[in-house]
mmCIF file of C-alpha atoms in Angstrom:
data_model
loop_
_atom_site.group_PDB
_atom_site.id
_atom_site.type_symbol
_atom_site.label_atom_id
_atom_site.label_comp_id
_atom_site.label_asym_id
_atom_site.label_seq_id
_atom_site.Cartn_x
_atom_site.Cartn_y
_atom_site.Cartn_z
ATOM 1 C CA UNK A 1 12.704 13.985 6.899
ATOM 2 C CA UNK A 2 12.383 10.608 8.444
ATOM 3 C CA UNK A 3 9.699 8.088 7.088
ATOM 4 C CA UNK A 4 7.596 5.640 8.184
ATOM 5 C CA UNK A 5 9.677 3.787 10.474
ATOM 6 C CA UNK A 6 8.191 0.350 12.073
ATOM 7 C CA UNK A 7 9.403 -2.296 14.747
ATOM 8 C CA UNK A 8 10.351 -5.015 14.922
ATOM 9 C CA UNK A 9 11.777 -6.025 11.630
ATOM 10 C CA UNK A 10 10.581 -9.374 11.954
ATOM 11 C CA UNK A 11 9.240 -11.303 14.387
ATOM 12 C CA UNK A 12 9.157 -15.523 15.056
ATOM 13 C CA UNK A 13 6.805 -16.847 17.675
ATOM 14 C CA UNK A 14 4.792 -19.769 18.757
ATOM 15 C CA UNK A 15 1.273 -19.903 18.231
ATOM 16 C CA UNK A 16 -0.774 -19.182 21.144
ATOM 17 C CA UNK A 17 2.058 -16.151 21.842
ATOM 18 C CA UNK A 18 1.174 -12.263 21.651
ATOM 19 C CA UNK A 19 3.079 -10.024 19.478
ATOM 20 C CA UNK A 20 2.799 -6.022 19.058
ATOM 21 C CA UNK A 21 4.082 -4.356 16.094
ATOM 22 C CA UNK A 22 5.262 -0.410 16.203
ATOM 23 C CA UNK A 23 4.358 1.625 13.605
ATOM 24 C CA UNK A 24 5.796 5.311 13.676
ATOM 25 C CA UNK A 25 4.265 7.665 11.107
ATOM 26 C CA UNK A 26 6.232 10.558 9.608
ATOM 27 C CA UNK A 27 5.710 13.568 12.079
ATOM 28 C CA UNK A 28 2.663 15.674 11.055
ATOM 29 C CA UNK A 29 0.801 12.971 9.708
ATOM 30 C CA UNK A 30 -2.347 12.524 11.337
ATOM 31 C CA UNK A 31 -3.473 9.329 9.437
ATOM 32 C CA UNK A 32 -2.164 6.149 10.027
ATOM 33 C CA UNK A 33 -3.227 2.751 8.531
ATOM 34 C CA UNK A 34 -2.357 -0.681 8.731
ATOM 35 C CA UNK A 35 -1.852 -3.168 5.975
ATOM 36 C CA UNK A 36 -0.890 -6.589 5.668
ATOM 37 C CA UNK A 37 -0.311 -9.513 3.239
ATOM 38 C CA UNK A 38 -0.467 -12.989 4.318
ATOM 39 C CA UNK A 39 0.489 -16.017 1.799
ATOM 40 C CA UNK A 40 1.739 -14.130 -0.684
ATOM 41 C CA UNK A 41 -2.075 -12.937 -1.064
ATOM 42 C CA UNK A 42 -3.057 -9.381 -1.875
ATOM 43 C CA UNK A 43 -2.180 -6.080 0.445
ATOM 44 C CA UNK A 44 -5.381 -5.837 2.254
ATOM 45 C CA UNK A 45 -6.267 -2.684 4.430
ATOM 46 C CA UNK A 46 -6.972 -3.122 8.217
ATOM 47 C CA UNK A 47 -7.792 -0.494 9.838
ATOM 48 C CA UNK A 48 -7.218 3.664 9.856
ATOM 49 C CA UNK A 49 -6.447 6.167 12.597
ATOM 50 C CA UNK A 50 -7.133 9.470 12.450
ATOM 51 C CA UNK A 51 -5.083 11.251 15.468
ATOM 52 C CA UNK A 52 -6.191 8.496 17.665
ATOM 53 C CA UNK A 53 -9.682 7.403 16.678
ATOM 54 C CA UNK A 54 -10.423 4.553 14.432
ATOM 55 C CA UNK A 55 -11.972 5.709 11.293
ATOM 56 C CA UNK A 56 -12.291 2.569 9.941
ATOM 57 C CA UNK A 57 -11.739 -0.903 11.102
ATOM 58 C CA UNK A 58 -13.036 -2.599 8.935
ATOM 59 C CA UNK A 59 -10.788 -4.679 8.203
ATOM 60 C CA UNK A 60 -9.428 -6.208 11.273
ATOM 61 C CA UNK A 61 -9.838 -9.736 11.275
ATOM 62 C CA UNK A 62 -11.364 -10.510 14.254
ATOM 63 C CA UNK A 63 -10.735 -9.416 17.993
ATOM 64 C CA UNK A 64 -7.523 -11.123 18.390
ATOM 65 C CA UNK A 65 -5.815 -8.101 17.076
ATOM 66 C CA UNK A 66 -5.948 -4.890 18.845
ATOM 67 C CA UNK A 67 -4.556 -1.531 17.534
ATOM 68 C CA UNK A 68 -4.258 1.751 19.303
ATOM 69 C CA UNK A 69 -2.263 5.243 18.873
ATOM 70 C CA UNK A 70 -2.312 6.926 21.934
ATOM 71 C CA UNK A 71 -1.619 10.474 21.916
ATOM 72 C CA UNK A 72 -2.178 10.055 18.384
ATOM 73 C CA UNK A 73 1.332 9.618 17.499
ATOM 74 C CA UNK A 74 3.086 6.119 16.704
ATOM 75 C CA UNK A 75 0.852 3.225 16.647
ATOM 76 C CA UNK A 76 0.683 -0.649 17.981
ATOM 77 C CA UNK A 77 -0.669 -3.788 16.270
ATOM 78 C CA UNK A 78 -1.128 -6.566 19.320
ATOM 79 C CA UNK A 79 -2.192 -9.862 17.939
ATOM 80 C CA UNK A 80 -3.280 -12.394 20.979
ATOM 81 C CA UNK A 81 -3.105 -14.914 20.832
ATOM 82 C CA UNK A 82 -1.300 -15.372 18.059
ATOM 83 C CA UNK A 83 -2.678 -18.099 15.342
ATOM 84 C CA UNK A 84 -0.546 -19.665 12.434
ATOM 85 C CA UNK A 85 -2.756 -17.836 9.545
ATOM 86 C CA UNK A 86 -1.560 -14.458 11.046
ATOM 87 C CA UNK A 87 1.783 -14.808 9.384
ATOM 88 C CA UNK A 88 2.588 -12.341 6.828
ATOM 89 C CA UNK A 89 3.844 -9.185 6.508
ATOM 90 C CA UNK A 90 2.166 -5.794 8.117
ATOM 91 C CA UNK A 91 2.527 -2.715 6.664
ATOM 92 C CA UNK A 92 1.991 0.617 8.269
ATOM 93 C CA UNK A 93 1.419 3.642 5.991
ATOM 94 C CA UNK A 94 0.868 7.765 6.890
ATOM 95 C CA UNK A 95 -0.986 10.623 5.197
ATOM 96 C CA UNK A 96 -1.235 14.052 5.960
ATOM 97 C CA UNK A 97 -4.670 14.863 5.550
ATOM 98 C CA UNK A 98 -6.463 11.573 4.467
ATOM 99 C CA UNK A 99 -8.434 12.901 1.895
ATOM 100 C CA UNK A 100 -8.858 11.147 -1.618
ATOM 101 C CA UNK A 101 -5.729 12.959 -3.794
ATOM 102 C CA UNK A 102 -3.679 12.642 -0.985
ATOM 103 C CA UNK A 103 -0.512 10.523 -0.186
ATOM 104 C CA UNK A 104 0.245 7.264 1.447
ATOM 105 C CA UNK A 105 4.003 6.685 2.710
ATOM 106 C CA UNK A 106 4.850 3.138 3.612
ATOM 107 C CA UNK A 107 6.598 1.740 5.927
ATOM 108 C CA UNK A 108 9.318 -1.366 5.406
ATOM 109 C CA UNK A 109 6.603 -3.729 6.833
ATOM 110 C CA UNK A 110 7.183 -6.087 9.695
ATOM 111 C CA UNK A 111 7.198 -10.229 9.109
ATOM 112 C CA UNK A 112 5.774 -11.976 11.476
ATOM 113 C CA UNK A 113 5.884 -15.548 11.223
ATOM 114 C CA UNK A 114 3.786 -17.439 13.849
ATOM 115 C CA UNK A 115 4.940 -20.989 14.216
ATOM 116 C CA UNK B 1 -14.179 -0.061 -3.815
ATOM 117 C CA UNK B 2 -13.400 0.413 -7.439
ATOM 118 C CA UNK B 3 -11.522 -3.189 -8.829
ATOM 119 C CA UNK B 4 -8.405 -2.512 -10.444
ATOM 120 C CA UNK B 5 -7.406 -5.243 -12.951
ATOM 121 C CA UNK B 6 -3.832 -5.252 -14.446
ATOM 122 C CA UNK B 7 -1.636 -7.612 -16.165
ATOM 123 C CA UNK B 8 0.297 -10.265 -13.751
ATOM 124 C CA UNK B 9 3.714 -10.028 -15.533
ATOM 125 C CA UNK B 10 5.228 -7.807 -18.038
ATOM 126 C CA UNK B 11 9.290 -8.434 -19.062
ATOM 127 C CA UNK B 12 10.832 -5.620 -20.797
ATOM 128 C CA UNK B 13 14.455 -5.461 -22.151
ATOM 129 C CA UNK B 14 16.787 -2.275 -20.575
ATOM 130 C CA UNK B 15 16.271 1.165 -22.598
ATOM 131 C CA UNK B 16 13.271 0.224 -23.459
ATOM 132 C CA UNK B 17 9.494 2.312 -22.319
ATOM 133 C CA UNK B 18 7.450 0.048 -20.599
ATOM 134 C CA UNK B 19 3.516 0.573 -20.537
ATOM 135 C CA UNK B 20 1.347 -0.646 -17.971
ATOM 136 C CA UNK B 21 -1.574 -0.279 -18.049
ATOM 137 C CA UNK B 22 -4.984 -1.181 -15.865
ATOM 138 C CA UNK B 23 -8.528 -0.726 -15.731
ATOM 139 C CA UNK B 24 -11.012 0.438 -13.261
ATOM 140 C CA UNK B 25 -13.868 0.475 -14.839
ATOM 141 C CA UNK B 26 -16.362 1.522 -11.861
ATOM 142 C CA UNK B 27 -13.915 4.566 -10.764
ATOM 143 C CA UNK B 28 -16.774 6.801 -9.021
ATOM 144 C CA UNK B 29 -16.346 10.839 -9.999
ATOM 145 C CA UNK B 30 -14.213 11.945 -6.921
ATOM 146 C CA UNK B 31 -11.483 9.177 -6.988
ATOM 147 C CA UNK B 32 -8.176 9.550 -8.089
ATOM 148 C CA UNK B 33 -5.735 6.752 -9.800
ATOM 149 C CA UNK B 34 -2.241 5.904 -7.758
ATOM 150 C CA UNK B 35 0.231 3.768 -8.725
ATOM 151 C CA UNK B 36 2.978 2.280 -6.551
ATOM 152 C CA UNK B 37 6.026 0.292 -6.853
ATOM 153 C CA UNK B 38 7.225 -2.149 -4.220
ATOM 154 C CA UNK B 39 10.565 -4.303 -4.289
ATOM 155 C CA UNK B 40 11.107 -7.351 -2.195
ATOM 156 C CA UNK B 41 11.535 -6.918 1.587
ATOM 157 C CA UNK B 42 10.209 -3.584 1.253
ATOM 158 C CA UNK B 43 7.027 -1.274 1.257
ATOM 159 C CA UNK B 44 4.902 -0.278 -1.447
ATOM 160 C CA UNK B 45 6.141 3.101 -2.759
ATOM 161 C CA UNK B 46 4.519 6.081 -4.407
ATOM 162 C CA UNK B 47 5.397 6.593 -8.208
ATOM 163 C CA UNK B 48 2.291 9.224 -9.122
ATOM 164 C CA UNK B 49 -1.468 9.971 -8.822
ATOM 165 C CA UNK B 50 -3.596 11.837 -11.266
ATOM 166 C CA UNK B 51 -7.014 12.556 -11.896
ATOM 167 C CA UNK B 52 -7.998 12.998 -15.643
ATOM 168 C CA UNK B 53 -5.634 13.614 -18.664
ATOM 169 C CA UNK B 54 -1.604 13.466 -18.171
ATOM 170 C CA UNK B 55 0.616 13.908 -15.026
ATOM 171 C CA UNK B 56 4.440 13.261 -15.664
ATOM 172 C CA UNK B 57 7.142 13.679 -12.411
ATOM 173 C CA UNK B 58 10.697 12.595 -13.167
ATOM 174 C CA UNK B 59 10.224 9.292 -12.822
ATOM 175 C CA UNK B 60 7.029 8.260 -15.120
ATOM 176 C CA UNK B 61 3.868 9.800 -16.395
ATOM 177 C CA UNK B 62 0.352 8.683 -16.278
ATOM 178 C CA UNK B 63 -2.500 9.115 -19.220
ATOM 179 C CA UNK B 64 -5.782 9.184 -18.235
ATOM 180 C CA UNK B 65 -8.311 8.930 -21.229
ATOM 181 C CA UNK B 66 -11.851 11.015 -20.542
ATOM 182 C CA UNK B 67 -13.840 8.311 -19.205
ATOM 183 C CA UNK B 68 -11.533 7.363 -16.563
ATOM 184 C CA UNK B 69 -11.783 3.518 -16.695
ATOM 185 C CA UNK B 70 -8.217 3.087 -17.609
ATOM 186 C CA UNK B 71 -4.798 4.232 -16.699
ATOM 187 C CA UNK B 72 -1.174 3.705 -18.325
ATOM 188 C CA UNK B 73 2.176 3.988 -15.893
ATOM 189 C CA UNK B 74 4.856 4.851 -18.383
ATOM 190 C CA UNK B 75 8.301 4.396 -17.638
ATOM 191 C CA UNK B 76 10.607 6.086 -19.703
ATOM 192 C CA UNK B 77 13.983 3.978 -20.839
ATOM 193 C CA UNK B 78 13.769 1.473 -17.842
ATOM 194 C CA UNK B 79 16.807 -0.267 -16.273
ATOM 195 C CA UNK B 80 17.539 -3.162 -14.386
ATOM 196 C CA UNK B 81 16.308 -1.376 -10.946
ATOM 197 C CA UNK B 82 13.006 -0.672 -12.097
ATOM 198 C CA UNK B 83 12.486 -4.545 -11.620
ATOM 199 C CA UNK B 84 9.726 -4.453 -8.790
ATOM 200 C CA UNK B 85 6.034 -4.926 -8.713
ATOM 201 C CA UNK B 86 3.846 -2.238 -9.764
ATOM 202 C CA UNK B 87 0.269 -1.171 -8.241
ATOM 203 C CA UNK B 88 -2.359 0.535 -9.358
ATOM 204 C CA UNK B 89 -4.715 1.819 -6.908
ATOM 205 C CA UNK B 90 -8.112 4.118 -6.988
ATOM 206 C CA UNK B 91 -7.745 6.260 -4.026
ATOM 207 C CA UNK B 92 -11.493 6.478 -2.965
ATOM 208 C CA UNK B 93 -12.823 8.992 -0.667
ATOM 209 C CA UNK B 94 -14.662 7.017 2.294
ATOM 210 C CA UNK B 95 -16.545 8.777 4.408
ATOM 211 C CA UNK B 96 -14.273 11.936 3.599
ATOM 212 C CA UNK B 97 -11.146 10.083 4.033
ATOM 213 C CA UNK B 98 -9.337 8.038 1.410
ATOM 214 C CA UNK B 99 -9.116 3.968 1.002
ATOM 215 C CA UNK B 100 -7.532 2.166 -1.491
ATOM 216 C CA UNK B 101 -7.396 -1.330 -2.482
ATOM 217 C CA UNK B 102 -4.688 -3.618 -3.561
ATOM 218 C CA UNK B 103 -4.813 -5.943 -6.667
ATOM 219 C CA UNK B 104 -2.324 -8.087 -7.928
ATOM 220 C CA UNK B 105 0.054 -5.804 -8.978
ATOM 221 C CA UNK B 106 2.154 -6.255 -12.477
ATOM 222 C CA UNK B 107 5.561 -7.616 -11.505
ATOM 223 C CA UNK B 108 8.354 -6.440 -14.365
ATOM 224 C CA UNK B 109 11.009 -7.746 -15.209
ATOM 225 C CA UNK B 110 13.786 -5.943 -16.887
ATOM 226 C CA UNK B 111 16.260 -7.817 -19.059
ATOM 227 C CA UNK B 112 19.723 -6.981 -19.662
#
């Protein structure tokens, strides 16, 4: 079974630039969430789909970034415009049903590195 | 969201068990404990979650005393490729659906 697969790898852009990160979750998995760690700083949660409405965004920075999951399948992280103190590294993770005992499965994380 | 506080940096020579443990000391009734390992370049990844007591897999077990503000990771006879970073997290049931919280992490360091 295939995991938690996101794209790109990394990414380098300017500031001022727009980026979108791919997360796909492992098939079945109707909860998606988005992580990310910036300076070496703690993983901090941003936000969690369920199918495709936002549970919880709570903690999206601010309205530069936008996340969706159409069709409630893979999801995409847009940050515009980019700013240098969005460089880190985002993490997607999937559950199955969300609740408290259950699972999260990461993905490898994407670095983006705003210049 | 229940704080999770656990030692920066433990080094531990191969063969040997390594304990970790952390604290969570206002862990609400329905959460569970989760702990994660993550190597560079890589995501965090799950090691084993339990609620009260003991859970072992084949990788490590976790003991849980009764009042639930503390949890040990042990890994049994570790080797160089257990060198990673390792989380605990209280899995916390938000609105019906989970959230957890990252701390520092423990990063080991195995020794030859």
């Amino acid at each position: 079974e295939a995991g938690v697969t996101q794209f790109p790898s990394h990414s380098v852009i300017e500031k001022g630039q727009t980026v979108t990160l791919r997360c796909d979750p492992i098939s079945g998995h109707d909860n998606l969430y988005w992580y990310r760690r910036v300076m070496g700083k703690e993983i901090k949660f941003l936000l969690h789909f369920v199918k495709e409405s936002k549970q919880d965004e709570s903690g999206m920075p601010n309205n530069r970034f936008l996340a969706e999951r159409t069709g409630g399948t893979y999801s995409t992280l847009k940050v515009q415009p980019a700013e240098l103190e969005d460089s880190g590294v985002y993490f997607c993770a999937s559950s199955q049903d969300g609740l408290a005992a259950d699972t999260q499965y990461f993905g490898p994380g994407t670095r983006l590195t705003v210049l | 969201l229940a704080k999770t506080t656990q030692p920066i940096s433990m080094d531990s020579y191969e063969g040997q068990e390594v304990n970790i443990t952390c604290s969570h000391n206002n862990i609400a009734t329905n959460d569970y404990i989760t702990w994660y390992q993550q190597f560079p370049s890589q995501g965090p990844r799950f090691i084993i979650q339990g609620y009260k007591t003991k859970v072992t897999n084949e990788v490590a077990s976790l003991f849980i005393p009764a009042d639930r503000k503390s949890s040990t990771l042990s890994l049994p006879r570790v080797s160089l490729s257990d060198t990673a970073v390792y989380y605990c997290l209280v899995a916390e049931g938000s609105g019906g659906y989970q959230k957890v919280t990252f701390g520092t992490g423990t990063k080991l360091q195995v020794i030859p």
